[in-house]
Coordinates of C-alpha atoms and ligand atoms in Angstrom, one line a residue:
M1 CA 136.0 79.4 101.7
P2 CA 137.4 83.3 102.7
T3 CA 139.7 84.1 100.5
P4 CA 143.9 84.6 101.6
F5 CA 143.4 88.3 102.2
E6 CA 140.1 88.4 104.1
H7 CA 141.7 85.3 106.1
A8 CA 145.0 87.7 107.0
M9 CA 142.6 90.4 107.6
H10 CA 140.5 88.6 110.3
Q11 CA 144.3 87.6 111.7
L12 CA 144.7 91.3 111.7
A13 CA 141.6 92.5 113.7
R14 CA 141.8 89.3 116.4
A15 CA 145.5 90.9 116.6
A16 CA 144.8 94.4 116.9
S17 CA 142.2 93.7 119.4
L18 CA 144.9 92.2 121.9
A19 CA 146.9 95.3 121.9
S20 CA 146.9 99.7 121.5
F21 CA 146.9 100.4 118.4
S22 CA 145.8 103.3 116.6
Q23 CA 143.0 102.9 114.1
D24 CA 144.9 105.7 111.1
F25 CA 147.6 102.8 111.9
L26 CA 145.0 100.2 111.5
E27 CA 143.5 101.5 108.4
R28 CA 146.5 102.0 106.9
V29 CA 148.0 98.8 107.5
A30 CA 145.3 96.8 105.7
H31 CA 145.7 98.4 102.1
P32 CA 148.8 98.1 100.0
N33 CA 150.4 100.7 99.0
R34 CA 151.0 99.5 95.3
Q35 CA 149.2 96.9 93.3
I36 CA 150.9 95.6 89.8
R37 CA 149.3 93.7 87.2
V38 CA 151.0 93.1 83.9
S39 CA 151.2 91.4 81.0
I40 CA 153.9 89.2 80.3
P41 CA 154.2 88.3 76.3
V42 CA 155.8 84.8 75.7
K43 CA 156.5 82.9 72.3
M44 CA 156.0 79.8 72.7
D45 CA 157.6 76.9 71.5
D46 CA 155.4 75.5 68.7
G47 CA 155.7 79.5 67.0
S48 CA 152.5 81.2 68.8
L49 CA 152.2 84.1 71.1
K50 CA 150.9 83.7 74.7
V51 CA 150.3 86.3 77.2
Y52 CA 150.6 85.6 80.4
E53 CA 149.3 87.6 83.6
G54 CA 152.1 88.6 85.7
Y55 CA 151.8 90.5 89.5
R56 CA 153.9 92.5 91.7
V57 CA 151.9 94.0 95.0
Q58 CA 154.3 95.8 97.4
F59 CA 152.4 96.2 100.7
N60 CA 154.4 98.0 102.7
N61 CA 157.7 99.5 103.3
A62 CA 158.2 101.3 106.5
R63 CA 160.7 99.7 107.7
G64 CA 162.8 99.1 104.4
P65 CA 162.7 97.9 101.2
Y66 CA 159.7 95.5 99.8
K67 CA 160.6 91.9 100.1
G68 CA 159.2 89.0 99.0
G69 CA 158.7 85.5 96.8
I70 CA 157.7 84.9 92.8
R71 CA 155.2 81.9 93.0
Y72 CA 154.1 80.6 90.0
H73 CA 151.4 78.9 90.1
Q74 CA 147.2 78.1 87.7
E75 CA 145.3 79.4 90.7
T76 CA 148.0 82.4 91.3
D77 CA 145.6 85.7 91.2
I78 CA 146.4 89.2 92.5
E79 CA 144.5 88.2 95.8
E80 CA 146.7 85.7 96.5
V81 CA 149.6 87.5 96.1
K82 CA 148.2 90.9 98.0
A83 CA 147.5 88.4 101.5
L84 CA 150.8 87.2 100.8
A85 CA 152.8 90.2 100.5
F86 CA 150.8 91.7 103.6
W87 CA 151.8 88.6 105.7
M88 CA 155.5 89.6 104.3
A89 CA 156.0 92.6 105.9
L90 CA 154.5 91.1 109.2
K91 CA 157.4 88.1 108.8
C92 CA 160.1 90.6 108.1
A93 CA 159.1 92.9 111.0
V94 CA 158.7 89.9 113.1
V95 CA 162.1 88.6 112.5
N96 CA 163.4 92.5 112.8
I97 CA 165.0 92.7 109.5
P98 CA 165.4 95.8 107.5
M99 CA 163.0 94.9 104.6
G100 CA 159.0 95.2 103.9
G101 CA 156.9 93.2 102.9
G102 CA 155.8 93.1 99.0
K103 CA 154.9 89.6 96.8
G104 CA 154.6 88.3 92.9
G105 CA 153.6 85.8 90.6
V106 CA 152.4 84.9 87.5
N107 CA 149.2 82.9 87.0
V108 CA 150.7 79.8 84.8
D109 CA 151.3 76.2 85.4
P110 CA 154.9 75.9 84.9
K111 CA 155.2 72.3 84.5
G112 CA 153.4 73.0 81.2
L113 CA 156.5 75.6 79.7
S114 CA 159.4 73.6 78.5
K115 CA 162.8 75.7 80.0
R116 CA 163.3 78.2 77.2
E117 CA 159.4 78.8 77.7
L118 CA 160.2 79.4 81.4
E119 CA 163.4 81.3 80.8
A120 CA 161.2 83.8 78.4
L121 CA 158.1 84.4 81.1
S122 CA 160.8 84.8 83.9
R123 CA 162.6 87.7 81.7
G124 CA 159.5 89.1 81.1
W125 CA 158.8 89.1 84.5
M126 CA 161.4 91.1 85.0
R127 CA 161.5 93.1 81.8
A128 CA 158.0 94.0 82.9
L129 CA 158.7 95.1 86.5
V130 CA 162.2 96.9 86.4
D131 CA 161.2 100.0 87.0
V132 CA 159.7 98.9 90.1
V133 CA 161.8 96.9 92.1
G134 CA 166.2 97.6 92.1
P135 CA 168.1 96.7 95.1
Q136 CA 166.6 100.0 97.5
K137 CA 163.4 99.5 96.6
D138 CA 162.4 96.2 95.8
V139 CA 164.0 92.9 96.0
P140 CA 162.3 89.5 95.4
A141 CA 162.6 86.0 96.0
P142 CA 161.7 82.2 95.4
D143 CA 158.4 81.2 96.2
V144 CA 156.1 77.9 95.1
N145 CA 157.5 76.7 91.6
T146 CA 160.3 79.0 91.2
T147 CA 164.4 78.2 91.2
P148 CA 167.4 79.6 91.7
E149 CA 167.4 79.5 87.8
I150 CA 164.8 81.5 87.8
M151 CA 166.2 84.3 90.3
A152 CA 169.7 83.8 88.5
W153 CA 167.5 84.5 84.7
M154 CA 166.1 87.2 86.5
A155 CA 168.9 89.3 87.8
D156 CA 170.6 88.9 84.7
E157 CA 167.4 90.6 82.7
F158 CA 167.6 93.4 85.6
G159 CA 171.2 93.9 85.2
K160 CA 171.3 93.9 81.4
A161 CA 168.3 96.5 81.5
T162 CA 169.8 98.8 84.2
G163 CA 173.9 97.7 84.6
D164 CA 173.9 97.4 88.1
T165 CA 174.8 93.5 88.3
S166 CA 175.5 93.1 91.9
G167 CA 172.8 90.6 92.3
A168 CA 171.2 92.5 95.1
V169 CA 168.0 93.0 93.4
I170 CA 166.6 89.4 93.5
T171 CA 167.6 86.4 96.3
G172 CA 167.6 83.1 96.4
K173 CA 169.6 82.8 93.8
P174 CA 172.6 79.9 93.0
L175 CA 175.5 80.6 94.1
E176 CA 178.0 81.1 90.8
A177 CA 175.2 83.9 90.4
G178 CA 175.5 85.6 93.8
G179 CA 173.9 83.5 96.0
S180 CA 174.1 82.9 99.7
E181 CA 175.2 79.9 101.6
G182 CA 172.3 78.1 103.4
R183 CA 169.7 80.1 101.1
G184 CA 168.3 76.5 99.6
T185 CA 167.9 75.2 103.3
A186 CA 167.3 78.5 105.0
T187 CA 163.9 78.2 105.7
A188 CA 163.4 74.8 107.3
Q189 CA 166.7 75.5 109.3
G190 CA 165.3 78.5 110.5
G191 CA 161.8 76.5 111.3
F192 CA 164.4 73.7 112.9
Y193 CA 166.0 76.3 115.1
V194 CA 162.5 77.9 116.3
F195 CA 161.0 73.9 116.9
E196 CA 164.4 73.1 118.8
A197 CA 163.7 76.8 120.8
L198 CA 160.2 76.2 121.9
R199 CA 159.9 71.8 122.0
E200 CA 159.8 71.7 125.2
R201 CA 157.3 74.3 126.1
L202 CA 155.1 72.9 123.5
G203 CA 154.8 69.9 125.1
L204 CA 156.7 67.9 122.7
P205 CA 159.0 64.6 123.5
A206 CA 162.3 65.1 122.4
S207 CA 161.8 61.6 120.3
C208 CA 159.0 63.8 118.0
R209 CA 157.4 62.0 114.5
V210 CA 156.9 64.4 112.3
A211 CA 154.7 64.8 109.0
I212 CA 154.8 67.0 106.4
H213 CA 152.6 68.0 103.8
G214 CA 154.5 69.7 100.6
F215 CA 157.6 67.4 99.5
G216 CA 159.7 71.0 97.5
N217 CA 161.7 73.5 98.9
A218 CA 160.1 74.2 102.0
G219 CA 158.8 70.4 102.6
E220 CA 162.3 68.5 101.4
H221 CA 164.3 70.0 103.0
A222 CA 162.4 69.8 106.7
A223 CA 162.0 66.3 106.2
D224 CA 166.1 65.8 105.9
I225 CA 166.6 68.1 108.2
W226 CA 164.4 66.3 111.5
S227 CA 165.3 63.1 110.2
K228 CA 169.2 64.2 110.5
A229 CA 168.2 65.4 114.0
G230 CA 167.0 61.8 114.7
R231 CA 163.4 62.6 114.9
K232 CA 160.8 60.0 112.4
V233 CA 159.0 61.3 109.8
V234 CA 156.0 59.4 109.9
A235 CA 154.4 60.4 106.0
V236 CA 155.0 62.8 103.8
S237 CA 152.9 64.3 100.8
D238 CA 153.1 66.5 97.3
S239 CA 150.4 67.1 95.2
K240 CA 149.9 63.4 93.9
A241 CA 150.1 60.9 96.7
C242 CA 151.0 60.4 100.7
V243 CA 153.2 58.5 101.8
R244 CA 153.0 56.8 105.5
N245 CA 155.6 54.6 107.4
D246 CA 155.3 54.5 111.5
D247 CA 158.7 53.1 111.7
G248 CA 159.9 56.2 109.5
L249 CA 160.9 57.3 106.4
D250 CA 163.9 56.8 104.7
V251 CA 164.3 60.5 103.8
V252 CA 167.3 60.3 101.2
A253 CA 165.9 57.2 99.8
L254 CA 162.5 59.2 99.3
A255 CA 164.1 62.8 97.9
R256 CA 165.6 60.0 95.0
H257 CA 162.1 58.6 93.8
K258 CA 160.2 62.0 93.7
K259 CA 163.2 63.3 91.4
A260 CA 163.0 59.1 89.0
T261 CA 159.5 59.9 89.1
G262 CA 157.8 63.0 89.8
S263 CA 155.9 61.9 92.9
V264 CA 157.1 60.4 96.4
G265 CA 153.9 57.8 95.6
G266 CA 154.5 54.3 95.0
F267 CA 157.9 54.4 97.0
V268 CA 158.9 50.9 98.4
G269 CA 159.0 50.9 102.5
A270 CA 155.7 53.1 103.1
T271 CA 152.3 52.9 102.0
T272 CA 150.3 55.5 99.0
L273 CA 147.4 56.9 100.3
A274 CA 145.9 60.1 98.6
P275 CA 147.6 63.8 99.3
E276 CA 145.8 64.8 101.7
E277 CA 145.9 62.0 104.0
V278 CA 149.5 63.2 105.7
L279 CA 147.3 65.8 107.1
Y280 CA 145.3 63.5 109.6
V281 CA 148.4 60.5 110.0
P282 CA 148.6 60.4 114.4
C283 CA 152.0 62.5 115.1
D284 CA 153.8 64.7 117.7
L285 CA 154.6 67.9 115.0
L286 CA 152.6 68.2 111.5
I287 CA 154.2 71.3 108.9
P288 CA 152.7 72.2 106.8
A289 CA 154.8 72.7 103.6
A290 CA 152.7 73.4 100.4
L291 CA 149.9 75.6 100.2
E292 CA 147.5 77.9 101.8
N293 CA 143.7 77.1 103.8
Q294 CA 144.6 73.1 103.7
I295 CA 143.9 73.0 108.1
R296 CA 140.4 74.3 108.3
A297 CA 136.6 74.3 109.9
D298 CA 135.5 71.4 108.4
N299 CA 138.9 68.7 108.7
V300 CA 140.3 70.3 111.8
A301 CA 138.6 67.5 113.6
R302 CA 140.9 64.9 112.7
I303 CA 144.3 66.1 113.3
Q304 CA 146.0 64.1 115.3
A305 CA 149.2 66.1 115.9
K306 CA 150.5 67.5 118.8
A307 CA 151.3 70.7 117.3
I308 CA 151.9 72.5 113.8
L309 CA 154.5 74.3 112.9
E310 CA 153.9 76.7 109.9
L311 CA 156.4 76.3 106.7
A312 CA 153.7 77.0 104.3
N313 CA 151.8 80.6 104.5
G314 CA 148.7 80.7 105.3
P315 CA 148.5 76.9 105.6
T316 CA 145.2 77.5 108.4
T317 CA 142.5 79.3 108.2
P318 CA 141.0 81.2 111.1
E319 CA 138.3 78.7 112.0
A320 CA 140.9 76.3 112.1
D321 CA 143.1 77.9 114.8
D322 CA 140.4 78.4 117.0
A323 CA 139.1 75.4 117.3
L324 CA 143.2 73.7 118.0
F325 CA 144.0 76.7 119.8
A326 CA 140.1 75.6 122.3
R327 CA 141.5 72.1 122.5
G328 CA 145.3 73.4 123.3
V329 CA 147.3 72.5 119.9
P330 CA 149.8 75.3 119.6
V331 CA 150.3 76.0 116.7
V332 CA 153.2 78.1 115.2
P333 CA 152.4 80.9 112.3
D334 CA 154.2 81.1 109.6
I335 CA 155.7 84.6 110.1
L336 CA 157.9 83.1 112.5
A337 CA 158.3 79.7 111.3
N338 CA 159.3 80.1 107.6
S339 CA 161.3 83.4 108.2
G340 CA 164.1 81.8 107.6
G341 CA 163.9 81.9 104.0
V342 CA 163.4 85.7 104.0
T343 CA 165.9 86.5 106.8
V344 CA 168.9 84.3 105.0
S345 CA 167.7 85.8 101.6
T346 CA 168.1 89.5 103.3
F347 CA 172.1 87.8 104.2
E348 CA 172.4 87.2 100.6
W349 CA 171.1 91.3 99.9
E350 CA 173.5 92.0 102.6
Q351 CA 176.6 89.9 101.1
N352 CA 175.6 91.4 97.6
L353 CA 175.8 95.4 98.3
K354 CA 178.8 94.6 100.3
G355 CA 180.9 92.4 97.4
E356 CA 181.5 89.9 100.6
H357 CA 180.6 85.8 101.0
W358 CA 179.6 84.3 104.4
S359 CA 180.4 80.4 104.8
E360 CA 177.7 78.3 105.6
A361 CA 178.8 78.6 109.1
D362 CA 178.4 82.1 109.9
V363 CA 175.1 82.3 108.1
F364 CA 173.2 79.5 110.3
E365 CA 175.3 81.6 113.3
K366 CA 173.2 84.2 112.7
L367 CA 170.1 83.2 110.9
K368 CA 170.3 80.2 114.4
A369 CA 170.7 83.2 116.6
I370 CA 167.4 85.5 115.1
M371 CA 165.5 82.6 115.0
V372 CA 166.0 81.9 118.9
R373 CA 165.4 85.3 120.2
E374 CA 162.0 86.1 118.5
A375 CA 160.8 82.7 119.1
D376 CA 161.6 83.4 122.7
G377 CA 159.9 86.8 122.6
I378 CA 156.8 85.6 120.8
F379 CA 156.3 82.8 123.4
V380 CA 157.2 84.9 126.3
R381 CA 154.7 87.5 124.8
A382 CA 151.9 85.2 123.7
Q383 CA 151.4 84.0 128.0
S384 CA 151.1 87.8 128.7
L385 CA 148.6 88.0 126.5
Q386 CA 147.3 85.4 127.1
S387 CA 147.1 84.2 123.3
D388 CA 147.8 81.7 120.8
L389 CA 151.2 81.8 119.4
R390 CA 150.3 83.7 116.0
R391 CA 148.2 86.8 117.7
A392 CA 151.4 87.2 119.8
A393 CA 153.2 87.1 116.2
F394 CA 151.2 89.6 115.2
V395 CA 151.6 91.9 118.3
V396 CA 155.3 92.2 117.9
A397 CA 154.9 92.4 114.2
L398 CA 152.5 95.5 114.0
E399 CA 154.4 97.2 116.9
R400 CA 157.6 97.1 115.1
I401 CA 155.8 98.1 111.6
E402 CA 153.9 100.9 113.6
S403 CA 157.1 102.3 115.1
A404 CA 158.4 102.4 111.6
M405 CA 155.4 104.5 110.6
V406 CA 155.3 106.8 113.5
Ligands
NAD501 P1 157.6 74.4 96.3 O1 157.0 74.6 94.9 O2 159.1 74.0 96.6 O3 157.0 73.2 96.6 C1 155.8 73.1 97.0 C2 155.0 70.8 97.7 O4 153.2 71.4 97.4 C3 155.0 70.4 96.0 O5 156.0 69.3 96.7 C4 154.0 70.3 95.9 O6 153.8 68.9 95.4 C5 153.6 70.6 97.3 N1 152.1 70.0 96.7 C6 151.8 71.2 95.5 N2 150.1 71.4 96.4 C7 149.3 70.5 97.1 C8 148.5 69.6 97.4 N3 147.5 70.4 97.2 N4 148.6 68.7 98.5 C9 150.4 68.4 99.0 N5 150.6 68.6 98.6 C10 150.7 70.1 97.7 O7 157.3 75.3 97.5 P2 158.3 75.8 98.2 O8 158.9 77.1 98.2 O9 158.9 74.2 99.3 O10 156.7 76.8 99.3 C11 156.5 76.0 99.8 C12 155.3 76.9 100.9 O11 156.3 77.4 101.8 C13 154.3 77.8 100.0 O12 153.1 78.6 100.6 C14 155.9 79.0 100.3 O13 154.9 80.1 100.2 C15 156.3 78.7 101.5 N6 157.6 78.7 101.6 C16 158.3 79.0 100.9 C17 159.9 79.5 101.7 C18 160.6 79.0 100.6 O14 162.3 79.8 100.5 N7 160.6 78.5 99.6 C19 159.9 80.5 102.7 C20 158.7 81.0 103.5 C21 158.1 80.4 103.0

């Protein structure tokens, strides 16, 4: 299986063949400006010392400060972070916000840490990287397994080290610590605006049946938003199980069940299956909202959805992309579909810099305008290029980055 970065470079080459970018630009944009690897010592509760490896990749800042989340995962490494940082540069360009692309991470299974250890690790990440981040340099945010509370610890650590307590160094903070209204649900909400803007053109019925892979920040909010909009959520999964009910899941009760038991599995009123089964249930829309490389050459034939909306980053491999395009199954790509998160993160940064606090209605109105405008533009571009939506989104983003670099 290709690494996520090989996957990203493959996507770059395919999109580049559709437009007339200079060779120099294509060479430059494929290389990160800076890759940083740090050691983070943490005193564990049992008195021992453990050293974790942390990362920040600053890929491209032609359009503004680096921007991108921090991932805590036992399989995270610098190659994965590099791919995610590249996609962030494109994503910020897709929504035309004044940010470049970066990403961070720590190789750790956070579920094995106590709260005190998690705080020590998070403060350690910021201490190790305090010289390279900052409101005008690099603005991190949450990603897989990192939370608003972790962002608050990091913002506090940055304030102690630099005296800058504006909070603008990091986004996705709790409201009490300078967070933005709407940030928690922004990724899923932005995906919903894109879906609504494109639904008819993607050939999906109004009474769309949805399956969601992943039930964390992106997936759980997506389940809530689609179900409140009257769509049936027929299956969801987390890392331990998939639950399916063709009449529609009670999403609110399911979230309560997950909170109480730690998994969606065993939810009353649904059939519990293996986690990957969520990908194969009959539905109109499949929303991958977990990790990379979930839809691949070896399982794409089993997917029955009529369209895919990628809230996760990099869930579809290039081979699977080709197979879906050939079958006429549209894929709304990650760099468009999940860009609501970074868009509202940028609103948060702007509010912190200006000392303002916008209402949730204001945030969502601005978010909707951006998502609908860019979704329309990419759909039209895909038609003129006779390409899939991913290549069209790449071309639009690369053109914007190239203009900034030139
Ligand atoms: P999260 O940690 O809140 O949730 C991840 C979910 O995926 C959990 O429910 C977990 O159980 C599930 N999962 C993990 N491994 C799985 C597996 N093998 N099969 C099924 N489910 C599995 O993370 P998140 O913030 O929701 O991020 C999910 C995806 O969305 C990532 O690709 C992330 O990069 C992307 N994303 C998130 C945001 C955001 O604002 N949170 C923004 C843009 C993109």
